[in-house]
mmCIF file of C-alpha atoms in Angstrom:
data_model
loop_
_atom_site.group_PDB
_atom_site.id
_atom_site.type_symbol
_atom_site.label_atom_id
_atom_site.label_comp_id
_atom_site.label_asym_id
_atom_site.label_seq_id
_atom_site.Cartn_x
_atom_site.Cartn_y
_atom_site.Cartn_z
ATOM 1 C CA MET A 1 0.000 0.000 0.000
ATOM 2 C CA ALA A 2 2.905 2.331 0.732
ATOM 3 C CA LEU A 3 4.267 1.769 -2.766
ATOM 4 C CA GLY A 4 0.924 2.788 -4.241
ATOM 5 C CA PHE A 5 1.006 6.065 -2.325
ATOM 6 C CA LEU A 6 4.646 6.581 -3.321
ATOM 7 C CA PHE A 7 3.904 6.044 -7.016
ATOM 8 C CA ALA A 8 0.833 8.307 -6.813
ATOM 9 C CA TRP A 9 2.961 11.005 -5.199
ATOM 10 C CA LEU A 10 5.613 10.709 -7.903
ATOM 11 C CA ALA A 11 3.099 10.719 -10.755
ATOM 12 C CA ALA A 12 1.151 13.675 -9.319
ATOM 13 C CA SER A 13 4.417 15.570 -8.905
ATOM 14 C CA LEU A 14 5.347 15.003 -12.557
ATOM 15 C CA VAL A 15 2.046 16.099 -14.149
ATOM 16 C CA PRO A 16 2.688 19.872 -13.996
ATOM 17 C CA MET A 17 6.044 19.299 -15.738
ATOM 18 C CA SER A 18 4.482 17.667 -18.808
ATOM 19 C CA GLN A 19 5.615 19.202 -22.087
ATOM 20 C CA ASN A 20 2.715 18.319 -24.381
ATOM 21 C CA LEU A 21 -0.837 16.987 -24.361
ATOM 22 C CA THR A 22 0.223 13.347 -24.744
ATOM 23 C CA GLN A 23 2.417 13.450 -21.647
ATOM 24 C CA PHE A 24 -0.292 15.311 -19.733
ATOM 25 C CA VAL A 25 -2.950 12.716 -20.572
ATOM 26 C CA ALA A 26 -0.593 9.802 -19.888
ATOM 27 C CA LEU A 27 0.452 11.127 -16.469
ATOM 28 C CA ASN A 28 -3.134 11.981 -15.497
ATOM 29 C CA SER A 29 -4.206 8.458 -16.479
ATOM 30 C CA ALA A 30 -1.328 7.035 -14.450
ATOM 31 C CA VAL A 31 -2.354 9.032 -11.386
ATOM 32 C CA ARG A 32 -5.954 7.849 -11.699
ATOM 33 C CA GLY A 33 -4.903 4.222 -12.150
ATOM 34 C CA ILE A 34 -2.292 4.252 -9.405
ATOM 35 C CA ILE A 35 -4.573 5.808 -6.783
ATOM 36 C CA GLU A 36 -7.113 2.995 -7.200
ATOM 37 C CA GLY A 37 -4.687 0.496 -5.633
ATOM 38 C CA PRO A 38 -4.381 2.151 -2.209
ATOM 39 C CA PHE A 39 -8.078 3.077 -2.283
ATOM 40 C CA THR A 40 -9.018 -0.588 -2.746
ATOM 41 C CA MET A 41 -6.504 -1.739 -0.145
ATOM 42 C CA ILE A 42 -8.106 0.532 2.447
ATOM 43 C CA TYR A 43 -11.238 -1.646 2.410
ATOM 44 C CA ILE A 44 -9.208 -4.801 2.946
ATOM 45 C CA PHE A 45 -7.068 -3.192 5.635
ATOM 46 C CA ALA A 46 -10.073 -1.692 7.467
ATOM 47 C CA GLY A 47 -11.813 -5.071 7.450
ATOM 48 C CA GLU A 48 -8.848 -6.675 9.172
ATOM 49 C CA LEU A 49 -8.072 -3.775 11.495
ATOM 50 C CA PHE A 50 -11.316 -3.665 13.446
ATOM 51 C CA PRO A 51 -12.748 -6.427 15.671
ATOM 52 C CA THR A 52 -15.579 -8.521 14.274
ATOM 53 C CA THR A 53 -18.249 -6.840 16.377
ATOM 54 C CA HIS A 54 -17.378 -3.385 14.994
ATOM 55 C CA ARG A 55 -16.159 -4.287 11.511
ATOM 56 C CA GLY A 56 -19.335 -3.549 9.559
ATOM 57 C CA THR A 57 -19.910 -0.204 11.211
ATOM 58 C CA ALA A 58 -16.273 0.855 10.897
ATOM 59 C CA VAL A 59 -16.002 -0.035 7.202
ATOM 60 C CA ALA A 60 -19.321 1.707 6.487
ATOM 61 C CA PHE A 61 -18.106 4.792 8.388
ATOM 62 C CA CYS A 62 -14.868 4.880 6.358
ATOM 63 C CA ASN A 63 -16.806 4.317 3.136
ATOM 64 C CA SER A 64 -19.214 7.162 3.959
ATOM 65 C CA PHE A 65 -16.423 9.669 4.486
ATOM 66 C CA GLY A 66 -14.750 8.465 1.294
ATOM 67 C CA ARG A 67 -17.946 9.143 -0.647
ATOM 68 C CA ILE A 68 -18.336 12.584 0.916
ATOM 69 C CA ALA A 69 -14.757 13.416 -0.057
ATOM 70 C CA ALA A 70 -15.426 12.127 -3.585
ATOM 71 C CA MET A 71 -18.371 14.521 -3.893
ATOM 72 C CA GLY A 72 -16.341 17.511 -2.748
ATOM 73 C CA ALA A 73 -13.177 16.720 -4.703
ATOM 74 C CA PRO A 74 -14.319 18.069 -8.099
ATOM 75 C CA VAL A 75 -15.324 21.388 -6.556
ATOM 76 C CA VAL A 76 -12.050 21.743 -4.679
ATOM 77 C CA CYS A 77 -9.998 20.695 -7.719
ATOM 78 C CA MET A 78 -11.723 23.163 -10.032
ATOM 79 C CA GLU A 79 -11.250 26.022 -7.576
ATOM 80 C CA LEU A 80 -7.578 25.129 -7.198
ATOM 81 C CA TYR A 81 -7.217 24.822 -10.977
ATOM 82 C CA HIS A 82 -8.620 28.322 -11.446
ATOM 83 C CA MET A 83 -6.011 29.657 -9.012
ATOM 84 C CA HIS A 84 -3.135 27.956 -10.863
ATOM 85 C CA TYR A 85 -3.115 24.880 -13.078
ATOM 86 C CA TRP A 86 -0.667 22.875 -10.937
ATOM 87 C CA TYR A 87 -2.320 23.451 -7.530
ATOM 88 C CA PRO A 88 -4.599 20.358 -7.775
ATOM 89 C CA TYR A 89 -1.574 18.167 -8.523
ATOM 90 C CA PHE A 90 0.288 19.686 -5.611
ATOM 91 C CA LEU A 91 -2.670 18.816 -3.371
ATOM 92 C CA PHE A 92 -2.746 15.250 -4.739
ATOM 93 C CA GLY A 93 0.982 14.943 -4.152
ATOM 94 C CA VAL A 94 0.757 16.217 -0.574
ATOM 95 C CA LEU A 95 -2.161 13.920 0.276
ATOM 96 C CA SER A 96 -0.386 10.934 -1.287
ATOM 97 C CA PHE A 97 2.737 11.742 0.717
ATOM 98 C CA LEU A 98 0.638 11.955 3.910
ATOM 99 C CA GLY A 99 -0.859 8.560 3.067
ATOM 100 C CA LEU A 100 2.649 7.225 2.561
ATOM 101 C CA ALA A 101 3.772 8.672 5.892
ATOM 102 C CA ALA A 102 0.796 7.178 7.731
#
């Protein structure tokens, strides 16, 4: 899981440095594909982390906050993009690094 966050951090850090549209699309696709690994692993990890009596509630709680964040992410990303085009990638890089550090 740490490698997934590391690769997401590296890919998100490289997107603003892309020279043409092909590199931009390729790096954006890589970021989207790479981030799915740690996101999927969170469900497996959360299922094993909590005791059986609390597992369903804990996984549902984590899933609910993930969905709320997914609803707010496009708004935040568009506002950051209007400030400067590389701010959303900086945010993705910072959050991936925090996931790696955790």
